[in-house]
CSV table of C-alpha atoms and ligand atoms in Angstrom, one decimal:
chain,number,residue,atom,x,y,z
U,20,UNK,CA,10.0,-15.4,35.5
U,21,UNK,CA,9.7,-13.7,38.8
U,22,UNK,CA,10.4,-16.9,40.7
U,23,UNK,CA,14.0,-17.0,39.5
U,24,UNK,CA,16.5,-14.0,39.8
U,25,UNK,CA,17.2,-13.0,36.2
U,26,UNK,CA,20.3,-10.5,36.0
U,27,UNK,CA,20.9,-7.7,33.9
U,28,UNK,CA,22.9,-8.6,30.8
U,29,UNK,CA,22.2,-12.4,31.2
U,30,UNK,CA,21.6,-14.1,27.7
U,31,UNK,CA,18.1,-15.1,26.7
U,32,UNK,CA,19.2,-18.6,26.6
U,33,UNK,CA,20.5,-18.6,30.1
U,34,UNK,CA,17.3,-16.7,31.4
U,35,UNK,CA,15.1,-19.5,29.6
U,36,UNK,CA,17.2,-22.3,31.1
U,37,UNK,CA,16.6,-20.8,34.7
U,38,UNK,CA,13.0,-20.3,34.2
U,39,UNK,CA,12.5,-23.8,32.9
U,40,UNK,CA,14.6,-25.2,35.9
U,41,UNK,CA,12.1,-23.4,38.3
U,42,UNK,CA,9.0,-24.4,36.3
U,43,UNK,CA,9.4,-27.5,34.1
U,44,UNK,CA,5.9,-27.0,32.6
U,45,UNK,CA,7.4,-24.1,30.8
U,46,UNK,CA,9.9,-26.2,28.6
U,47,UNK,CA,7.8,-26.3,25.6
U,48,UNK,CA,6.6,-22.8,25.6
U,49,UNK,CA,10.4,-21.6,26.2
U,50,UNK,CA,11.5,-23.8,22.9
U,51,UNK,CA,9.1,-22.0,20.9
U,52,UNK,CA,10.2,-18.6,22.2
U,53,UNK,CA,13.7,-19.6,21.6
U,54,UNK,CA,12.7,-20.6,17.9
U,55,UNK,CA,11.0,-17.1,17.4
U,56,UNK,CA,14.1,-15.4,18.7
U,57,UNK,CA,16.2,-17.2,16.1
U,58,UNK,CA,14.1,-16.3,13.4
U,59,UNK,CA,13.9,-12.5,14.7
U,60,UNK,CA,17.8,-12.4,14.6
U,61,UNK,CA,17.7,-13.4,10.8
U,62,UNK,CA,14.7,-10.8,10.1
U,63,UNK,CA,16.6,-8.1,11.9
U,64,UNK,CA,19.6,-8.5,9.9
U,65,UNK,CA,17.5,-8.3,6.6
U,66,UNK,CA,16.0,-5.3,7.9
U,67,UNK,CA,19.3,-3.8,8.9
U,68,UNK,CA,20.7,-4.1,5.5
U,69,UNK,CA,17.9,-2.3,3.9
U,70,UNK,CA,18.1,-1.7,0.1
U,71,UNK,CA,21.9,-2.9,0.3
U,72,UNK,CA,20.6,-6.4,0.9
U,73,UNK,CA,19.5,-6.4,-2.8
U,74,UNK,CA,15.9,-6.7,-2.6
U,75,UNK,CA,13.3,-4.2,-2.1
U,76,UNK,CA,11.5,-5.1,1.1
U,77,UNK,CA,8.4,-2.9,0.4
U,78,UNK,CA,7.7,-4.5,-3.0
U,79,UNK,CA,4.2,-5.6,-3.2
U,80,UNK,CA,2.9,-8.8,-4.2
U,81,UNK,CA,-0.6,-10.5,-3.0
U,82,UNK,CA,-3.1,-9.9,-0.7
U,83,UNK,CA,-3.2,-11.4,2.9
U,84,UNK,CA,-6.1,-12.8,4.8
U,85,UNK,CA,-7.5,-9.3,5.7
U,86,UNK,CA,-7.3,-8.0,2.2
U,87,UNK,CA,-4.0,-5.9,3.0
U,88,UNK,CA,-1.4,-5.8,0.3
U,89,UNK,CA,1.4,-8.1,1.1
U,90,UNK,CA,5.0,-6.6,1.0
U,91,UNK,CA,8.2,-8.8,0.4
U,92,UNK,CA,9.1,-8.5,4.2
U,93,UNK,CA,5.7,-9.6,5.2
U,94,UNK,CA,6.3,-12.9,3.2
U,95,UNK,CA,9.8,-13.2,4.1
U,96,UNK,CA,9.0,-13.0,8.0
U,97,UNK,CA,6.0,-15.2,7.8
U,98,UNK,CA,8.3,-17.9,6.0
U,99,UNK,CA,11.2,-17.6,8.3
U,100,UNK,CA,9.0,-17.6,11.4
U,101,UNK,CA,7.2,-20.7,10.1
U,102,UNK,CA,10.2,-22.4,9.4
U,103,UNK,CA,11.5,-21.7,13.1
U,104,UNK,CA,8.3,-23.0,14.4
U,105,UNK,CA,8.5,-26.2,12.6
U,106,UNK,CA,11.5,-27.0,14.4
U,107,UNK,CA,9.7,-26.4,17.9
U,108,UNK,CA,6.9,-28.3,19.7
U,109,UNK,CA,4.3,-26.5,17.6
U,110,UNK,CA,1.2,-28.4,16.3
U,111,UNK,CA,-0.6,-25.5,14.6
U,112,UNK,CA,0.1,-21.8,13.5
U,113,UNK,CA,-2.5,-19.0,12.8
U,114,UNK,CA,-0.5,-16.3,10.9
U,115,UNK,CA,-1.7,-12.9,9.7
U,116,UNK,CA,0.0,-13.9,6.1
U,117,UNK,CA,-2.1,-17.3,6.0
U,118,UNK,CA,-5.7,-17.6,5.2
U,119,UNK,CA,-6.2,-20.8,7.2
U,120,UNK,CA,-4.5,-22.5,9.9
U,121,UNK,CA,-1.2,-24.3,9.1
U,122,UNK,CA,-0.7,-27.8,10.6
U,123,UNK,CA,3.2,-28.3,11.5
U,124,UNK,CA,4.0,-31.1,14.0
U,125,UNK,CA,1.1,-33.5,14.5
U,126,UNK,CA,0.8,-34.4,18.2
U,127,UNK,CA,3.0,-31.3,19.5
U,128,UNK,CA,1.5,-29.5,22.5
U,129,UNK,CA,1.4,-26.1,21.4
U,130,UNK,CA,-0.6,-23.7,19.2
U,131,UNK,CA,0.8,-20.3,18.1
U,132,UNK,CA,-0.9,-17.0,16.5
U,133,UNK,CA,1.7,-14.9,15.0
U,134,UNK,CA,1.8,-11.6,13.2
U,135,UNK,CA,5.3,-12.2,11.3
U,136,UNK,CA,5.6,-8.6,10.5
U,137,UNK,CA,3.7,-5.9,12.3
U,138,UNK,CA,3.6,-2.3,11.1
U,139,UNK,CA,3.7,-3.2,7.3
U,140,UNK,CA,3.1,0.5,6.3
U,141,UNK,CA,6.5,1.5,7.8
U,142,UNK,CA,8.6,-1.1,5.5
U,143,UNK,CA,10.9,0.7,3.2
U,144,UNK,CA,10.8,3.9,5.2
U,145,UNK,CA,13.5,3.1,7.8
U,146,UNK,CA,10.8,3.0,10.6
U,147,UNK,CA,10.2,0.4,13.4
U,148,UNK,CA,8.4,-2.8,12.5
U,149,UNK,CA,8.0,-6.0,14.5
U,150,UNK,CA,6.7,-9.5,14.9
U,151,UNK,CA,4.2,-10.6,17.5
U,152,UNK,CA,3.2,-14.0,18.9
U,153,UNK,CA,0.9,-15.8,21.3
U,154,UNK,CA,1.5,-19.2,22.6
U,155,UNK,CA,-1.5,-21.5,23.7
U,156,UNK,CA,-2.1,-25.0,24.7
U,157,UNK,CA,-3.6,-27.3,21.8
U,158,UNK,CA,-7.1,-28.2,23.0
U,159,UNK,CA,-6.9,-32.0,23.5
U,160,UNK,CA,-7.8,-33.8,20.4
U,161,UNK,CA,-8.6,-30.7,18.6
U,162,UNK,CA,-5.2,-29.8,16.8
U,163,UNK,CA,-7.1,-29.8,13.6
U,164,UNK,CA,-9.8,-27.5,14.4
U,165,UNK,CA,-10.0,-23.9,15.6
U,166,UNK,CA,-10.9,-24.8,19.2
U,167,UNK,CA,-7.2,-24.0,20.4
U,168,UNK,CA,-7.8,-20.6,19.3
U,169,UNK,CA,-11.1,-19.8,20.5
U,170,UNK,CA,-10.3,-20.2,24.0
U,171,UNK,CA,-9.7,-16.7,25.7
U,172,UNK,CA,-6.5,-14.8,25.9
U,173,UNK,CA,-6.1,-16.1,29.6
U,174,UNK,CA,-5.3,-19.4,28.2
U,175,UNK,CA,-2.0,-17.9,26.6
U,176,UNK,CA,0.9,-19.5,28.3
U,177,UNK,CA,3.3,-16.9,27.0
U,178,UNK,CA,3.5,-14.1,24.6
U,179,UNK,CA,5.8,-11.7,23.2
U,180,UNK,CA,7.0,-9.3,20.4
U,181,UNK,CA,10.0,-8.2,18.6
U,182,UNK,CA,10.7,-4.6,17.8
U,183,UNK,CA,13.2,-4.1,14.8
U,184,UNK,CA,14.0,-0.4,15.8
U,185,UNK,CA,17.2,1.6,16.3
U,186,UNK,CA,17.8,-1.4,18.5
U,187,UNK,CA,16.1,-5.0,18.2
U,188,UNK,CA,14.1,-5.8,21.1
U,189,UNK,CA,12.6,-9.1,22.5
U,190,UNK,CA,9.8,-8.3,24.7
U,191,UNK,CA,8.4,-11.6,26.4
U,192,UNK,CA,6.3,-13.1,29.3
U,193,UNK,CA,5.9,-16.5,30.4
U,194,UNK,CA,3.4,-15.5,32.8
U,195,UNK,CA,5.6,-14.2,35.5
U,196,UNK,CA,6.4,-10.5,34.7
U,197,UNK,CA,7.6,-8.9,31.1
U,198,UNK,CA,11.1,-8.6,30.4
U,199,UNK,CA,13.0,-6.8,27.6
U,200,UNK,CA,16.0,-8.3,26.0
U,201,UNK,CA,18.2,-6.3,23.5
U,202,UNK,CA,19.9,-7.9,20.7
U,203,UNK,CA,23.7,-8.0,20.7
U,204,UNK,CA,24.3,-7.7,17.0
U,205,UNK,CA,27.9,-8.9,17.3
U,206,UNK,CA,27.1,-12.3,19.0
U,207,UNK,CA,23.7,-12.4,17.7
U,208,UNK,CA,22.4,-13.0,21.2
U,209,UNK,CA,19.5,-11.3,23.2
U,210,UNK,CA,20.6,-10.0,26.5
U,211,UNK,CA,18.4,-9.1,29.3
U,212,UNK,CA,18.1,-5.2,29.7
U,213,UNK,CA,15.0,-5.0,31.6
U,214,UNK,CA,14.4,-7.6,34.0
U,215,UNK,CA,11.0,-6.8,35.4
U,216,UNK,CA,8.8,-4.0,33.8
U,217,UNK,CA,6.3,-2.1,35.9
U,218,UNK,CA,4.2,0.4,33.8
U,219,UNK,CA,3.6,3.6,35.6
U,220,UNK,CA,-0.3,3.7,36.7
U,221,UNK,CA,-0.9,7.2,35.3
U,222,UNK,CA,0.8,9.2,32.5
U,223,UNK,CA,0.1,12.2,30.1
U,224,UNK,CA,0.6,10.7,26.6
U,225,UNK,CA,-1.9,9.0,24.3
U,226,UNK,CA,-1.4,7.3,20.8
U,227,UNK,CA,-4.1,7.1,18.3
U,228,UNK,CA,-4.4,7.5,14.6
U,229,UNK,CA,-6.2,11.1,14.6
U,230,UNK,CA,-7.0,10.8,10.8
U,231,UNK,CA,-10.0,8.6,11.7
U,232,UNK,CA,-11.4,11.0,14.3
U,233,UNK,CA,-14.6,11.7,12.4
U,234,UNK,CA,-15.2,8.2,12.5
U,235,UNK,CA,-14.4,7.0,15.8
U,236,UNK,CA,-17.0,5.7,18.2
U,237,UNK,CA,-18.7,8.1,20.8
U,238,UNK,CA,-16.8,7.2,23.7
U,239,UNK,CA,-13.4,7.6,22.0
U,240,UNK,CA,-14.5,11.0,20.3
U,241,UNK,CA,-15.5,12.2,23.9
U,242,UNK,CA,-12.4,11.0,25.7
U,243,UNK,CA,-9.7,12.5,23.0
U,244,UNK,CA,-11.5,15.8,23.0
U,245,UNK,CA,-11.1,15.8,26.8
U,246,UNK,CA,-7.4,15.2,26.2
U,247,UNK,CA,-7.3,17.9,23.9
U,248,UNK,CA,-8.8,20.3,26.4
U,249,UNK,CA,-5.8,19.3,28.7
U,250,UNK,CA,-5.6,21.3,32.0
U,251,UNK,CA,-8.6,23.3,31.2
U,252,UNK,CA,-11.0,20.3,30.9
U,253,UNK,CA,-12.3,17.4,33.1
U,254,UNK,CA,-9.0,15.2,32.8
U,255,UNK,CA,-7.2,18.3,34.4
U,256,UNK,CA,-3.9,17.6,32.8
U,257,UNK,CA,-2.1,18.4,29.5
U,258,UNK,CA,-1.3,15.6,27.2
U,259,UNK,CA,1.3,14.8,24.7
U,260,UNK,CA,0.4,12.6,21.7
U,261,UNK,CA,2.6,10.0,19.8
U,262,UNK,CA,1.6,7.7,17.1
U,263,UNK,CA,4.3,5.4,15.3
U,264,UNK,CA,1.9,3.4,13.2
U,265,UNK,CA,3.7,0.1,14.4
U,266,UNK,CA,1.8,-1.4,17.3
U,267,UNK,CA,5.0,-3.1,18.7
U,268,UNK,CA,6.8,0.3,18.8
U,269,UNK,CA,3.8,2.1,20.5
U,270,UNK,CA,3.4,-0.9,22.9
U,271,UNK,CA,7.3,-0.7,23.7
U,272,UNK,CA,7.1,3.0,24.4
U,273,UNK,CA,4.0,2.4,26.8
U,274,UNK,CA,5.7,-0.3,28.5
U,275,UNK,CA,8.9,1.9,29.1
U,276,UNK,CA,7.1,5.2,29.8
U,277,UNK,CA,3.4,4.5,30.3
U,278,UNK,CA,0.4,6.3,28.5
U,279,UNK,CA,-2.5,4.8,26.5
U,280,UNK,CA,-2.8,3.4,23.2
U,281,UNK,CA,-6.3,3.2,21.2
U,282,UNK,CA,-7.5,1.7,18.3
U,283,UNK,CA,-11.3,2.0,18.7
U,284,UNK,CA,-14.0,0.8,16.3
U,285,UNK,CA,-14.9,3.2,13.9
U,286,UNK,CA,-17.6,4.0,11.0
U,287,UNK,CA,-15.2,3.1,7.9
U,288,UNK,CA,-16.6,0.0,6.1
U,289,UNK,CA,-15.2,-2.9,7.7
U,290,UNK,CA,-13.7,-1.0,10.9
U,291,UNK,CA,-16.7,-1.5,13.3
U,292,UNK,CA,-14.3,-3.7,15.2
U,293,UNK,CA,-11.3,-1.4,14.5
U,294,UNK,CA,-8.2,-2.8,12.7
U,295,UNK,CA,-6.3,-4.9,15.0
U,296,UNK,CA,-6.5,-8.6,15.2
U,297,UNK,CA,-7.6,-10.4,18.6
U,298,UNK,CA,-5.4,-13.5,18.2
U,299,UNK,CA,-1.9,-12.1,17.2
U,300,UNK,CA,-2.0,-8.5,18.1
U,301,UNK,CA,-4.5,-7.8,20.9
U,302,UNK,CA,-4.3,-11.0,23.1
U,303,UNK,CA,-0.2,-11.2,23.2
U,304,UNK,CA,-0.1,-7.5,23.7
U,305,UNK,CA,-2.6,-7.8,26.6
U,306,UNK,CA,-0.8,-10.4,28.2
U,307,UNK,CA,2.6,-8.5,28.2
U,308,UNK,CA,0.7,-5.4,29.5
U,309,UNK,CA,-1.2,-6.9,32.3
U,310,UNK,CA,2.1,-9.0,33.2
U,311,UNK,CA,3.7,-5.4,33.5
U,312,UNK,CA,0.8,-4.0,35.7
U,313,UNK,CA,-0.9,-2.2,32.8
U,314,UNK,CA,-4.3,-3.0,31.4
U,315,UNK,CA,-5.9,-3.8,28.1
U,316,UNK,CA,-9.8,-3.6,27.3
U,317,UNK,CA,-11.9,-3.3,24.1
U,318,UNK,CA,-13.9,-0.4,25.9
U,319,UNK,CA,-16.1,-2.8,27.9
U,320,UNK,CA,-14.2,-5.9,28.4
U,321,UNK,CA,-10.8,-7.1,29.4
U,322,UNK,CA,-9.1,-8.2,26.2
U,323,UNK,CA,-7.7,-11.4,27.7
U,324,UNK,CA,-11.4,-12.5,28.5
U,325,UNK,CA,-12.6,-12.6,24.9
U,326,UNK,CA,-12.6,-15.7,22.8
U,327,UNK,CA,-12.2,-15.6,19.1
U,328,UNK,CA,-14.6,-16.9,16.6
U,329,UNK,CA,-12.4,-16.8,13.5
U,330,UNK,CA,-8.5,-16.8,13.4
U,331,UNK,CA,-8.3,-13.3,11.7
U,332,UNK,CA,-10.9,-11.6,14.1
U,333,UNK,CA,-10.8,-8.0,15.0
U,334,UNK,CA,-11.2,-6.4,18.2
U,335,UNK,CA,-11.1,-2.7,19.3
U,336,UNK,CA,-8.0,-2.2,21.6
U,337,UNK,CA,-7.2,0.0,24.4
U,338,UNK,CA,-4.0,-0.5,26.5
U,339,UNK,CA,-1.6,1.1,28.7
U,340,UNK,CA,-1.3,2.7,32.0
U,341,UNK,CA,-3.9,1.4,34.4
U,342,UNK,CA,-5.4,4.5,35.5
U,343,UNK,CA,-5.7,5.8,32.1
U,344,UNK,CA,-7.3,2.5,30.7
U,345,UNK,CA,-9.8,2.9,33.8
U,346,UNK,CA,-10.6,6.5,32.7
U,347,UNK,CA,-11.2,5.4,29.0
U,348,UNK,CA,-13.6,2.6,30.4
U,349,UNK,CA,-15.6,5.3,32.1
U,350,UNK,CA,-16.3,6.8,28.7
U,351,UNK,CA,-17.9,3.6,27.8
U,352,UNK,CA,-20.1,3.4,30.6
U,353,UNK,CA,-21.7,0.1,30.8
U,354,UNK,CA,-20.5,-2.2,33.4
U,355,UNK,CA,-17.2,-0.1,34.1
U,356,UNK,CA,-18.9,3.2,34.3
U,357,UNK,CA,-17.2,3.4,37.8
U,358,UNK,CA,-14.3,1.8,36.6
U,359,UNK,CA,-11.9,3.6,38.8
U,360,UNK,CA,-13.6,1.9,41.6
U,361,UNK,CA,-14.7,-1.4,40.2
U,362,UNK,CA,-13.0,-4.6,41.1
U,363,UNK,CA,-11.7,-4.9,37.6
U,364,UNK,CA,-9.6,-1.8,37.9
U,365,UNK,CA,-9.7,-0.9,41.6
U,366,UNK,CA,-6.3,-2.7,42.2
U,367,UNK,CA,-3.6,-3.1,39.8
U,368,UNK,CA,-3.2,-6.7,40.4
U,369,UNK,CA,-6.7,-7.7,39.4
U,370,UNK,CA,-6.2,-6.9,35.9
U,371,UNK,CA,-3.4,-9.6,36.0
U,372,UNK,CA,-4.2,-13.2,35.0
P,406,FBP,O1,-3.6,2.1,9.2
P,406,FBP,P1,-3.2,2.8,10.5
P,406,FBP,O2,-4.8,3.0,11.1
P,406,FBP,O3,-2.2,3.6,10.6
P,406,FBP,O4,-3.0,1.3,11.4
P,406,FBP,C1,-1.8,1.2,11.8
P,406,FBP,C2,-1.9,-0.2,12.7
P,406,FBP,O5,-1.9,-1.1,11.7
P,406,FBP,C3,-0.8,-2.1,12.0
P,406,FBP,O6,0.2,-1.8,11.1
P,406,FBP,C4,-1.5,-3.4,11.8
P,406,FBP,O7,-0.5,-4.4,11.7
P,406,FBP,P2,0.1,-5.2,10.4
P,406,FBP,O8,1.0,-4.2,9.6
P,406,FBP,O9,0.6,-6.3,10.7
P,406,FBP,O10,-1.1,-5.4,9.4
P,406,FBP,C5,-0.4,-1.8,13.4
P,406,FBP,O11,1.1,-2.1,13.5
P,406,FBP,C6,-0.7,-0.4,13.6
P,406,FBP,O12,-0.9,0.2,14.8
P,407,MG,MG1,0.2,-6.1,12.9
P,408,MG,MG1,1.5,-8.0,9.9
């Protein structure tokens, strides 16, 4: 969206229209994001009413694709987003809450990966949760196969997430910078509040679930140990720690004030690749980060270069301020041993697609 000037306070619809006027190729992706925004307004209202809405949103039901217990809000958000996407140019959807791919509109040009409700452990305790989506082209003639989802994240045309927090935010990129829109509850309209995010290169805040410390992989253990040593250790600065337990909320904080987020692989059964899913968590967040001048890696590889082999595949995820991500990469050694000087990290712009 950098090619058009988007003004603070403009409606989301107006910004999308201006963007499409500048680049007609984005029309379909814009229609999909508009559909996601409509669904998000409804989900936001349901969450905002809490227990007064007449249903316990944290009530548990079956299990999802990953074996996680599904809560009522997981299912409600999945159904509302799927319904919205059915009215958009979307051929196929991969959702965290559905085992297989969902065929929507045969012949439509786009494939969408969604996490309808992110941060499920925070449902029912009045904490921020969210929705995440990544939009890709359907690989020609392959709408019925997984092919549209196995291409690397660089193929994403657009990505975004919603944070249902004290305010409801829509964070989006169509490949020209990352913007944040805030929901005006009176008019049920998103308005532009952050026209162009630029994540600070260096920061002193990290986010990690420290209860897994004994199980982390070696490089992350060493990095966090050095963070804890603060100005008395090799990193030579004192850190603060924040962990919200909702990827979207942690990602929004990183976008707005920098820092680094880590969900590494660990020794727990089933956690060799961490907890977060490549298609509908890591890849969209990585695109939003890179479009804001930040970075996202799995330790050794750029997240956006990784192709999935299954729709629910997990990936270790480290993202945030570019210098901090480069610093973590050094702990992983390998081809990014000299990350601070490597072409991948040497210039902020090279992390962008
Ligand atoms: O169980 P942990 O280690 O706290 O995991 C927290 C992470 O899991 C997630 O809740 C996973 O997402 P879902 O709630 O969509 O499954 C992330 O939002 C969050 O960062
Ligand atoms: Mg999630
Ligand atoms: Mg989820």
